[in-house]
Amino acid sequence: MPAPRFQVYRARDEIQPPHENLAIFFIHGKSAPGKVPLTLEEAMARRQVQVRETGNVNQLEIENLGNEEVFIQSGDIVKGGQQDRTLMVSLELPPKSVRVPIAASCGEQGRWSPRER
């Protein structure tokens, strides 16, 4: 049986009107010099990153197979596998990394099997 495939879901950047005492402001500035790492979404689209189940709902493993750094942002959502998950930490994966454990939070209560196709 082939390993379950994961996908990345990222909400679009939307500016919403203030809600009670909450407002969101985007801060922009000049980029730092140097190469910009790939996002998880970009790396997965290029098949340069693999996300694997560990058997623990609160942990996944991630591996960078490519030649570029990959930035994982806390809050990235990976869909597929046994369950959809939200990644809980931000980190940079170096090129050709080993498998790295990454904390994840359950995105679907009750499901613990691959999606039906």
mmCIF file of C-alpha atoms in Angstrom:
data_model
loop_
_atom_site.group_PDB
_atom_site.id
_atom_site.type_symbol
_atom_site.label_atom_id
_atom_site.label_comp_id
_atom_site.label_asym_id
_atom_site.label_seq_id
_atom_site.Cartn_x
_atom_site.Cartn_y
_atom_site.Cartn_z
ATOM 1 C CA MET A 1 0.000 0.000 0.000
ATOM 2 C CA PRO A 2 1.547 3.375 -0.963
ATOM 3 C CA ALA A 3 2.307 5.909 1.757
ATOM 4 C CA PRO A 4 -0.434 8.524 2.251
ATOM 5 C CA ARG A 5 0.248 11.837 0.481
ATOM 6 C CA PHE A 6 0.078 15.184 2.231
ATOM 7 C CA GLN A 7 -0.904 18.579 0.796
ATOM 8 C CA VAL A 8 -0.401 22.063 2.224
ATOM 9 C CA TYR A 9 -3.314 24.403 2.785
ATOM 10 C CA ARG A 10 -2.623 28.065 3.431
ATOM 11 C CA ALA A 11 -5.367 30.599 4.047
ATOM 12 C CA ARG A 12 -5.229 33.635 1.787
ATOM 13 C CA ASP A 13 -4.001 36.865 3.302
ATOM 14 C CA GLU A 14 -7.167 38.837 3.890
ATOM 15 C CA ILE A 15 -7.578 42.063 5.792
ATOM 16 C CA GLN A 16 -10.716 41.989 7.869
ATOM 17 C CA PRO A 17 -12.366 44.953 9.556
ATOM 18 C CA PRO A 18 -11.673 45.275 13.288
ATOM 19 C CA HIS A 19 -13.688 43.017 15.543
ATOM 20 C CA GLU A 20 -14.348 44.513 18.928
ATOM 21 C CA ASN A 21 -10.812 45.146 20.258
ATOM 22 C CA LEU A 22 -8.949 43.164 17.594
ATOM 23 C CA ALA A 23 -7.365 44.553 14.416
ATOM 24 C CA ILE A 24 -4.673 43.034 12.197
ATOM 25 C CA PHE A 25 -1.920 45.119 10.620
ATOM 26 C CA PHE A 26 0.589 43.803 8.077
ATOM 27 C CA ILE A 27 4.104 45.174 8.495
ATOM 28 C CA HIS A 28 6.249 45.419 5.373
ATOM 29 C CA GLY A 29 9.936 46.205 5.004
ATOM 30 C CA LYS A 30 12.948 45.534 2.832
ATOM 31 C CA SER A 31 13.967 41.908 2.467
ATOM 32 C CA ALA A 32 17.229 40.796 3.986
ATOM 33 C CA PRO A 33 19.979 40.065 1.459
ATOM 34 C CA GLY A 34 20.548 36.462 0.461
ATOM 35 C CA LYS A 35 18.549 33.566 -0.848
ATOM 36 C CA VAL A 36 14.970 33.154 0.347
ATOM 37 C CA PRO A 37 14.039 29.631 1.499
ATOM 38 C CA LEU A 38 11.142 27.811 -0.118
ATOM 39 C CA THR A 39 7.870 27.700 1.760
ATOM 40 C CA LEU A 40 6.530 24.292 2.728
ATOM 41 C CA GLU A 41 3.842 24.689 0.071
ATOM 42 C CA GLU A 42 6.422 25.423 -2.653
ATOM 43 C CA ALA A 43 8.677 22.555 -1.589
ATOM 44 C CA MET A 44 5.800 20.077 -1.503
ATOM 45 C CA ALA A 45 4.585 21.189 -4.945
ATOM 46 C CA ARG A 46 8.108 20.432 -6.236
ATOM 47 C CA ARG A 47 8.142 17.116 -4.328
ATOM 48 C CA GLN A 48 11.272 18.210 -2.474
ATOM 49 C CA VAL A 49 9.804 17.583 0.979
ATOM 50 C CA GLN A 50 8.252 14.431 2.398
ATOM 51 C CA VAL A 51 5.930 14.416 5.411
ATOM 52 C CA ARG A 52 5.463 11.072 7.156
ATOM 53 C CA GLU A 53 3.244 9.659 9.865
ATOM 54 C CA THR A 54 4.904 8.522 13.105
ATOM 55 C CA GLY A 55 1.929 6.724 14.655
ATOM 56 C CA ASN A 56 1.559 9.590 17.135
ATOM 57 C CA VAL A 57 -1.287 12.008 16.349
ATOM 58 C CA ASN A 58 0.735 14.916 17.790
ATOM 59 C CA GLN A 59 3.919 14.315 15.810
ATOM 60 C CA LEU A 60 4.942 13.962 12.171
ATOM 61 C CA GLU A 61 8.334 13.590 10.504
ATOM 62 C CA ILE A 62 9.475 15.897 7.735
ATOM 63 C CA GLU A 63 12.455 15.506 5.412
ATOM 64 C CA ASN A 64 13.930 17.909 2.862
ATOM 65 C CA LEU A 65 15.065 15.943 -0.192
ATOM 66 C CA GLY A 66 15.925 19.042 -2.231
ATOM 67 C CA ASN A 67 18.917 21.342 -2.574
ATOM 68 C CA GLU A 68 17.257 24.454 -1.101
ATOM 69 C CA GLU A 69 16.341 25.420 2.463
ATOM 70 C CA VAL A 70 12.654 25.103 3.335
ATOM 71 C CA PHE A 71 10.871 27.307 5.849
ATOM 72 C CA ILE A 72 8.115 25.645 7.887
ATOM 73 C CA GLN A 73 5.827 28.182 9.529
ATOM 74 C CA SER A 74 3.885 27.422 12.672
ATOM 75 C CA GLY A 75 0.271 27.163 11.600
ATOM 76 C CA ASP A 76 0.959 25.523 8.227
ATOM 77 C CA ILE A 77 -1.673 22.862 7.594
ATOM 78 C CA VAL A 78 -0.842 19.524 5.994
ATOM 79 C CA LYS A 79 -3.730 17.497 4.631
ATOM 80 C CA GLY A 80 -3.699 13.773 4.086
ATOM 81 C CA GLY A 81 -2.164 10.844 5.843
ATOM 82 C CA GLN A 82 -4.121 9.503 8.781
ATOM 83 C CA GLN A 83 -5.436 12.970 9.639
ATOM 84 C CA ASP A 84 -5.138 16.632 8.649
ATOM 85 C CA ARG A 85 -2.698 18.433 10.972
ATOM 86 C CA THR A 86 -1.590 21.931 11.902
ATOM 87 C CA LEU A 87 2.169 22.241 12.390
ATOM 88 C CA MET A 88 2.968 23.738 15.784
ATOM 89 C CA VAL A 89 6.513 25.086 15.336
ATOM 90 C CA SER A 90 8.454 27.223 12.869
ATOM 91 C CA LEU A 91 11.786 25.917 11.600
ATOM 92 C CA GLU A 92 14.113 25.881 8.612
ATOM 93 C CA LEU A 93 14.983 22.551 7.060
ATOM 94 C CA PRO A 94 18.466 22.525 5.545
ATOM 95 C CA PRO A 95 18.990 20.991 2.105
ATOM 96 C CA LYS A 96 19.162 17.185 2.070
ATOM 97 C CA SER A 97 18.082 16.999 5.719
ATOM 98 C CA VAL A 98 17.479 13.860 7.707
ATOM 99 C CA ARG A 99 13.964 13.072 8.928
ATOM 100 C CA VAL A 100 13.065 15.668 11.551
ATOM 101 C CA PRO A 101 10.234 15.194 14.076
ATOM 102 C CA ILE A 102 7.775 18.091 14.124
ATOM 103 C CA ALA A 103 4.959 18.764 16.587
ATOM 104 C CA ALA A 104 1.496 18.768 15.042
ATOM 105 C CA SER A 105 -2.025 19.311 16.239
ATOM 106 C CA CYS A 106 -5.026 17.246 15.221
ATOM 107 C CA GLY A 107 -7.204 18.881 12.595
ATOM 108 C CA GLU A 108 -9.981 16.309 12.453
ATOM 109 C CA GLN A 109 -11.457 14.789 15.547
ATOM 110 C CA GLY A 110 -12.291 11.114 15.177
ATOM 111 C CA ARG A 111 -10.613 10.278 11.836
ATOM 112 C CA TRP A 112 -7.518 8.090 11.979
ATOM 113 C CA SER A 113 -7.298 6.616 8.515
ATOM 114 C CA PRO A 114 -6.384 7.848 5.041
ATOM 115 C CA ARG A 115 -9.086 9.718 3.117
ATOM 116 C CA GLU A 116 -11.086 7.688 0.644
ATOM 117 C CA ARG A 117 -10.294 8.681 -2.921
#
